[in-house]
Amino acid sequence: MRWIGRIMLFQGLLLLMLSSLPTKSLAQVLVNYDSALHENISDSWLSQKESVAVTVDVDQFPDASWRIRLPKGTGLFFNEALWEYYPNDTILVIGNNAIAPFKNNEGKLEVTALKRGISLEEFSIKKGYFKTLDEIGSIENVLVKRNKDEVRNFFFIALIAILFLIAIFRAFFPAIFSIFWNPKSVFSIEDIWESGSFSKIYSAELLFYLVLINMCTGLLVILVIHGLGFDFLGMGRDGEVVKLTYGWLIFSLMLTIITFLKFLWLGTGAFLFNLKKIAFPHFFYLLKVRGFALFIIICMLIVVYANNWVSLNEHFSYMYYTFFIIYSLGLIGLAIWLYKKNGFNNYHLFSYLCTSELIPFLVICKLLLG
């Protein structure tokens, strides 16, 4: 009978140890979908892994929650709907009711983690009751609803509007369009110098072009405000499309006024250096270079922003250096043209370019870099 007493004593000690554990540190996993994960390979010649997906049953255990582990730089999709993009390693606890609207008629749902080069070991999804101390302590990782990126919606709406205006500009002013948006003559100033359309700044086609360029610049300003998290007139992280549209139009108007001030600045410099007819080709040549730089930057932004390759903050440096390089090449082309066309000596050429372009350009760069 001693062995019966020893067994009862052992069971009593085991129950005592289990009862002493904190109940909040336990998590009950009902379904583990890690073994059902499958990789999706891209169709490109590199054949890289682009996503990991699994089909889950939402109606099973309706009162339970979902625990999802994601690596940094991953976009989480429920069926074909984007839930959120996560720039850092994240563990989510999502209520079952929050993702129920995404299921199909059979109660099934495909959960996809989209990231170039992702592996099965980096993604995990389980269903159960999760009440661990770590998950309770990190409230920011517990999501109950999808946060829509209104700035992304605004960006593509504004981009469509700009493309529509560019189409109108090309239809009504084809000659000016070919001068400003011909890739073969981006750094050529002779077409502007020889054209009679650039004798005044108040013509309809040139005003139209000024508005288009400043609308593109204003769009980039809105994205910078959003990416840096500034809450400027409600256009920060939680900006609405209507507020963003008003802000975009205001910034475009302000930039147009600044552009006119820049023309007056060039006119003053040309007067001081006794350079007649230089202000117009100088102004519109650099405006053409600026338009080409904006075209390259926006194309890069469309590819990067649409595919979530990097965050906006990371992409800002690429945008800045791209514009800096193209604008610097434009200034070099302007200096060569001025030297050949007007017979500048080195001192006068350097003084004119410093006064009209280099000093304002470096001041703006310093302000942008803080």
XYZ file of C-alpha atoms in Angstrom:
370
model
C 0.000 0.000 0.000
C 3.000 2.295 0.294
C 3.193 2.773 -3.468
C -0.424 3.978 -3.533
C 0.410 6.561 -0.882
C 3.474 7.692 -2.850
C 1.407 8.117 -6.020
C -1.197 10.176 -4.162
C 1.552 12.300 -2.611
C 3.148 12.888 -6.031
C -0.226 13.868 -7.544
C -0.855 16.275 -4.701
C 2.510 17.965 -5.177
C 1.913 18.210 -8.952
C -1.513 19.831 -8.453
C -0.012 22.229 -5.940
C 2.680 23.286 -8.450
C 0.176 23.775 -11.259
C -2.151 25.807 -9.078
C 0.700 28.126 -8.128
C 1.320 29.146 -11.820
C -0.213 32.485 -12.944
C -3.258 31.766 -15.050
C -2.677 34.869 -17.167
C 0.529 33.433 -18.621
C -1.251 30.498 -20.242
C -2.467 30.495 -23.838
C -4.676 27.807 -25.296
C -3.962 27.064 -28.958
C -6.970 25.476 -30.613
C -5.736 25.269 -34.223
C -2.155 25.601 -35.484
C -2.018 26.426 -39.201
C 1.799 26.553 -39.455
C 1.977 23.091 -40.995
C -0.526 24.091 -43.714
C 1.440 27.125 -44.936
C 2.539 27.163 -48.561
C 4.867 29.431 -50.514
C 3.982 31.328 -53.678
C 6.779 31.720 -56.231
C 6.906 34.636 -58.681
C 6.740 33.969 -62.415
C 9.791 36.107 -63.195
C 13.045 34.613 -64.411
C 14.503 35.001 -60.909
C 11.690 32.781 -59.480
C 11.796 34.385 -56.039
C 9.452 33.604 -53.181
C 6.995 36.493 -52.939
C 4.399 35.392 -50.363
C 3.311 32.760 -47.853
C -0.401 31.886 -47.622
C -2.817 29.539 -45.884
C -6.579 28.973 -46.020
C -8.251 29.072 -42.601
C -11.740 28.378 -41.260
C -13.196 31.539 -39.714
C -16.423 29.900 -38.496
C -14.524 27.333 -36.446
C -14.292 28.454 -32.794
C -15.984 31.836 -33.406
C -15.132 33.169 -29.929
C -11.398 32.575 -30.314
C -8.693 34.984 -31.522
C -5.922 34.851 -34.094
C -2.249 35.111 -33.226
C -0.160 36.070 -36.289
C 3.621 36.534 -36.377
C 5.028 38.622 -39.260
C 8.570 39.627 -40.274
C 9.410 43.258 -40.996
C 8.440 44.676 -44.357
C 5.395 42.405 -44.753
C 1.927 43.219 -46.046
C -0.884 41.176 -44.500
C -3.791 40.301 -46.817
C -7.163 38.707 -46.021
C -8.232 37.214 -49.341
C -7.339 40.064 -51.734
C -7.899 42.894 -49.212
C -4.894 44.558 -47.604
C -5.196 44.633 -43.817
C -1.988 46.484 -42.977
C 1.694 46.877 -43.882
C 4.191 46.245 -41.065
C 7.655 47.874 -41.349
C 8.877 46.023 -38.206
C 8.675 42.486 -36.812
C 5.192 42.207 -35.317
C 3.028 39.785 -33.362
C -0.701 40.425 -33.746
C -3.663 39.240 -31.713
C -6.815 39.849 -33.767
C -10.352 39.028 -32.734
C -12.227 36.577 -34.919
C -15.080 39.056 -35.437
C -12.646 41.597 -36.906
C -11.745 39.392 -39.876
C -15.130 37.702 -40.301
C -16.264 40.224 -42.983
C -13.450 39.012 -45.270
C -14.533 35.343 -45.352
C -16.356 33.737 -48.275
C -19.750 32.053 -48.236
C -18.221 28.814 -46.940
C -16.538 30.553 -44.021
C -13.081 30.149 -45.551
C -10.431 32.857 -45.689
C -7.024 32.976 -47.340
C -4.427 34.742 -45.183
C -1.386 35.927 -47.142
C 1.889 37.468 -45.958
C 3.363 39.356 -48.915
C 7.104 39.997 -48.869
C 9.854 39.372 -51.396
C 11.955 36.391 -50.244
C 9.759 35.426 -47.264
C 10.140 31.887 -45.860
C 7.730 29.552 -44.069
C 9.644 29.896 -40.807
C 9.120 33.663 -40.674
C 5.307 33.513 -40.747
C 3.071 31.873 -38.147
C -0.698 31.811 -37.606
C -2.616 30.143 -34.797
C -6.182 30.281 -33.484
C -7.034 30.044 -29.810
C -7.376 31.972 -26.565
C -4.345 34.155 -25.999
C -4.029 35.962 -22.672
C -0.270 36.024 -22.162
C 1.349 38.770 -20.132
C 3.543 39.816 -23.060
C 0.588 40.274 -25.392
C -1.396 42.199 -22.767
C 1.601 44.466 -22.157
C 2.029 45.374 -25.834
C -1.324 46.950 -26.609
C -0.057 48.480 -29.857
C 0.230 45.025 -31.426
C -3.378 44.050 -30.649
C -5.546 45.152 -33.558
C -9.301 45.172 -33.635
C -9.873 46.817 -36.997
C -8.124 47.541 -40.241
C -6.442 50.951 -40.507
C -7.001 52.287 -44.012
C -4.211 54.318 -45.564
C -6.122 57.350 -46.789
C -2.919 58.963 -48.069
C -2.330 56.049 -50.422
C -5.870 56.455 -51.824
C -5.352 60.205 -52.159
C -2.003 59.735 -53.915
C -3.420 57.614 -56.707
C -6.535 59.804 -57.075
C -4.345 62.905 -57.376
C -2.073 61.097 -59.812
C -5.021 60.265 -62.074
C -6.093 63.926 -61.974
C -2.586 65.063 -62.947
C -2.419 62.585 -65.828
C -5.797 63.839 -67.047
C -4.525 67.444 -67.029
C -1.343 66.397 -68.845
C -3.485 64.764 -71.541
C -5.436 68.022 -71.931
C -2.183 69.995 -72.100
C -0.850 67.736 -74.845
C -4.079 68.006 -76.839
C -4.261 71.821 -76.742
C -0.554 72.742 -76.777
C 1.354 69.986 -78.620
C 4.295 72.217 -79.603
C 5.007 73.314 -76.020
C 4.429 69.766 -74.797
C 7.133 68.426 -77.125
C 9.604 71.017 -75.836
C 9.058 70.352 -72.144
C 8.555 66.582 -72.163
C 10.903 65.370 -74.856
C 13.441 63.075 -73.114
C 16.008 63.649 -75.881
C 16.200 67.403 -75.227
C 15.880 67.588 -71.446
C 19.225 69.358 -71.003
C 18.975 71.408 -74.195
C 18.172 75.097 -73.970
C 18.331 75.945 -77.687
C 14.684 74.977 -78.313
C 13.546 77.420 -75.641
C 15.914 80.136 -76.877
C 14.736 79.846 -80.485
C 11.004 79.493 -79.714
C 8.935 82.661 -79.769
C 6.492 81.290 -77.197
C 8.822 82.099 -74.291
C 8.815 85.864 -74.620
C 6.226 86.282 -71.866
C 5.300 84.272 -68.820
C 1.578 85.075 -68.826
C 0.595 83.013 -71.881
C -2.028 80.307 -71.349
C 0.210 77.360 -72.249
C 3.028 78.439 -69.947
C 0.654 79.128 -67.058
C -0.879 75.695 -67.614
C 2.586 74.117 -67.453
C 3.439 76.035 -64.280
C 0.274 74.777 -62.601
C 1.016 71.162 -63.606
C 4.571 71.276 -62.272
C 3.496 72.810 -58.984
C 0.663 70.307 -58.573
C 3.216 67.496 -58.886
C 5.480 69.226 -56.377
C 2.554 69.811 -54.005
C 1.701 66.112 -54.161
C 5.235 65.247 -53.059
C 4.973 67.790 -50.228
C 1.831 66.044 -48.940
C 3.606 62.683 -49.000
C 6.583 64.111 -47.104
C 4.266 65.526 -44.434
C 2.546 62.157 -44.128
C 5.749 60.127 -44.154
C 7.400 62.233 -41.451
C 4.260 62.085 -39.314
C 3.672 65.854 -39.095
C 0.097 66.700 -38.096
C -0.109 69.764 -40.344
C -3.751 70.858 -40.693
C -4.886 67.269 -40.238
C -2.719 65.971 -43.086
C -0.528 63.726 -40.928
C -0.949 60.021 -40.378
C -4.733 60.123 -40.077
C -5.456 62.564 -42.881
C -8.712 62.218 -44.775
C -8.932 62.395 -48.554
C -10.923 65.659 -48.504
C -8.436 67.385 -46.170
C -5.533 66.085 -48.202
C -7.104 67.385 -51.419
C -7.607 70.864 -49.952
C -4.061 70.837 -48.622
C -2.738 69.729 -52.012
C -4.493 72.595 -53.793
C -3.257 75.112 -51.202
C 0.329 73.909 -51.506
C 0.085 73.988 -55.310
C -1.096 77.592 -55.203
C 1.669 78.574 -52.765
C 4.308 76.901 -54.926
C 2.976 78.688 -58.014
C 3.363 82.027 -56.225
C 6.891 81.049 -55.169
C 7.665 80.157 -58.793
C 6.627 83.636 -59.909
C 8.834 85.103 -57.192
C 11.683 82.982 -58.528
C 11.126 84.499 -61.980
C 11.257 88.003 -60.506
C 14.479 87.025 -58.738
C 16.010 85.888 -62.039
C 14.824 89.065 -63.748
C 16.493 91.154 -61.046
C 19.743 89.206 -61.433
C 19.687 89.584 -65.214
C 19.138 93.345 -64.809
C 22.028 93.689 -62.367
C 24.385 91.772 -64.664
C 23.064 93.639 -67.751
C 21.871 90.437 -69.404
C 18.922 91.034 -71.668
C 16.666 88.144 -72.729
C 18.429 85.714 -70.389
C 15.797 85.484 -67.661
C 13.143 83.761 -69.815
C 15.237 80.906 -71.274
C 17.021 80.476 -67.932
C 13.737 80.221 -66.037
C 11.950 77.862 -68.432
C 15.004 75.685 -69.021
C 15.347 74.909 -65.308
C 11.577 74.491 -65.120
C 11.894 71.846 -67.850
C 14.662 70.117 -65.881
C 12.514 70.278 -62.744
C 9.589 68.715 -64.609
C 11.792 65.867 -65.844
C 13.104 65.268 -62.307
C 9.559 65.189 -60.944
C 8.569 62.697 -63.644
C 11.399 60.334 -62.641
C 10.639 60.711 -58.917
C 6.900 60.078 -59.303
C 7.535 57.015 -61.485
C 9.871 55.655 -58.795
C 7.292 56.483 -56.147
C 4.508 54.666 -58.001
C 6.571 51.477 -58.248
C 7.842 51.585 -54.665
C 4.645 52.814 -52.990
C 2.343 50.450 -54.858
C 4.464 47.380 -54.080
C 5.410 48.316 -50.483
C 9.090 47.671 -51.171
C 10.298 50.283 -48.663
C 8.597 52.742 -46.351
C 8.071 56.365 -47.346
C 10.747 57.515 -44.898
C 13.340 55.289 -46.575
C 12.255 56.407 -50.032
C 12.571 60.132 -49.229
C 16.356 59.963 -49.363
C 16.212 58.372 -52.836
C 13.773 61.061 -53.962
C 16.023 63.821 -52.649
C 19.247 62.535 -54.206
C 17.524 61.828 -57.532
C 16.258 65.398 -57.732
C 19.627 66.765 -56.554
C 21.566 64.900 -59.255
C 19.203 65.826 -62.113
C 18.993 69.483 -61.045
C 22.784 69.669 -60.693
C 23.170 68.322 -64.232
C 20.724 71.010 -65.355
C 22.825 73.720 -63.706
C 25.946 72.380 -65.421
C 24.137 72.486 -68.776
C 22.973 76.040 -68.050
C 26.523 77.138 -67.181
C 27.902 75.674 -70.436
C 25.181 77.385 -72.487
C 25.728 80.753 -70.796
C 29.473 80.494 -71.328
C 29.092 79.763 -75.050
C 26.164 82.061 -75.791
C 27.112 85.209 -73.898
C 30.888 85.000 -73.592
C 30.919 85.060 -69.801
C 34.252 85.079 -68.096
C 34.588 82.622 -65.238
C 34.120 85.212 -62.477
C 30.917 86.721 -63.917
C 29.493 83.287 -64.736
C 30.153 81.994 -61.227
C 28.723 85.169 -59.648
C 25.537 85.038 -61.727
C 24.887 81.338 -61.062
C 25.588 81.728 -57.333
C 23.226 84.669 -57.058
C 20.399 83.226 -59.141
C 20.562 79.482 -58.489
C 23.230 78.000 -56.239
C 22.615 79.988 -53.074
C 18.781 79.560 -53.098
C 19.218 75.881 -54.046
C 21.648 75.182 -51.202
C 19.459 77.049 -48.717
C 16.448 74.922 -49.675
C 18.564 71.730 -49.420
C 19.737 72.790 -45.973
C 16.171 73.370 -44.831
C 15.096 69.973 -46.138
C 17.985 68.209 -44.413
C 17.351 70.072 -41.162
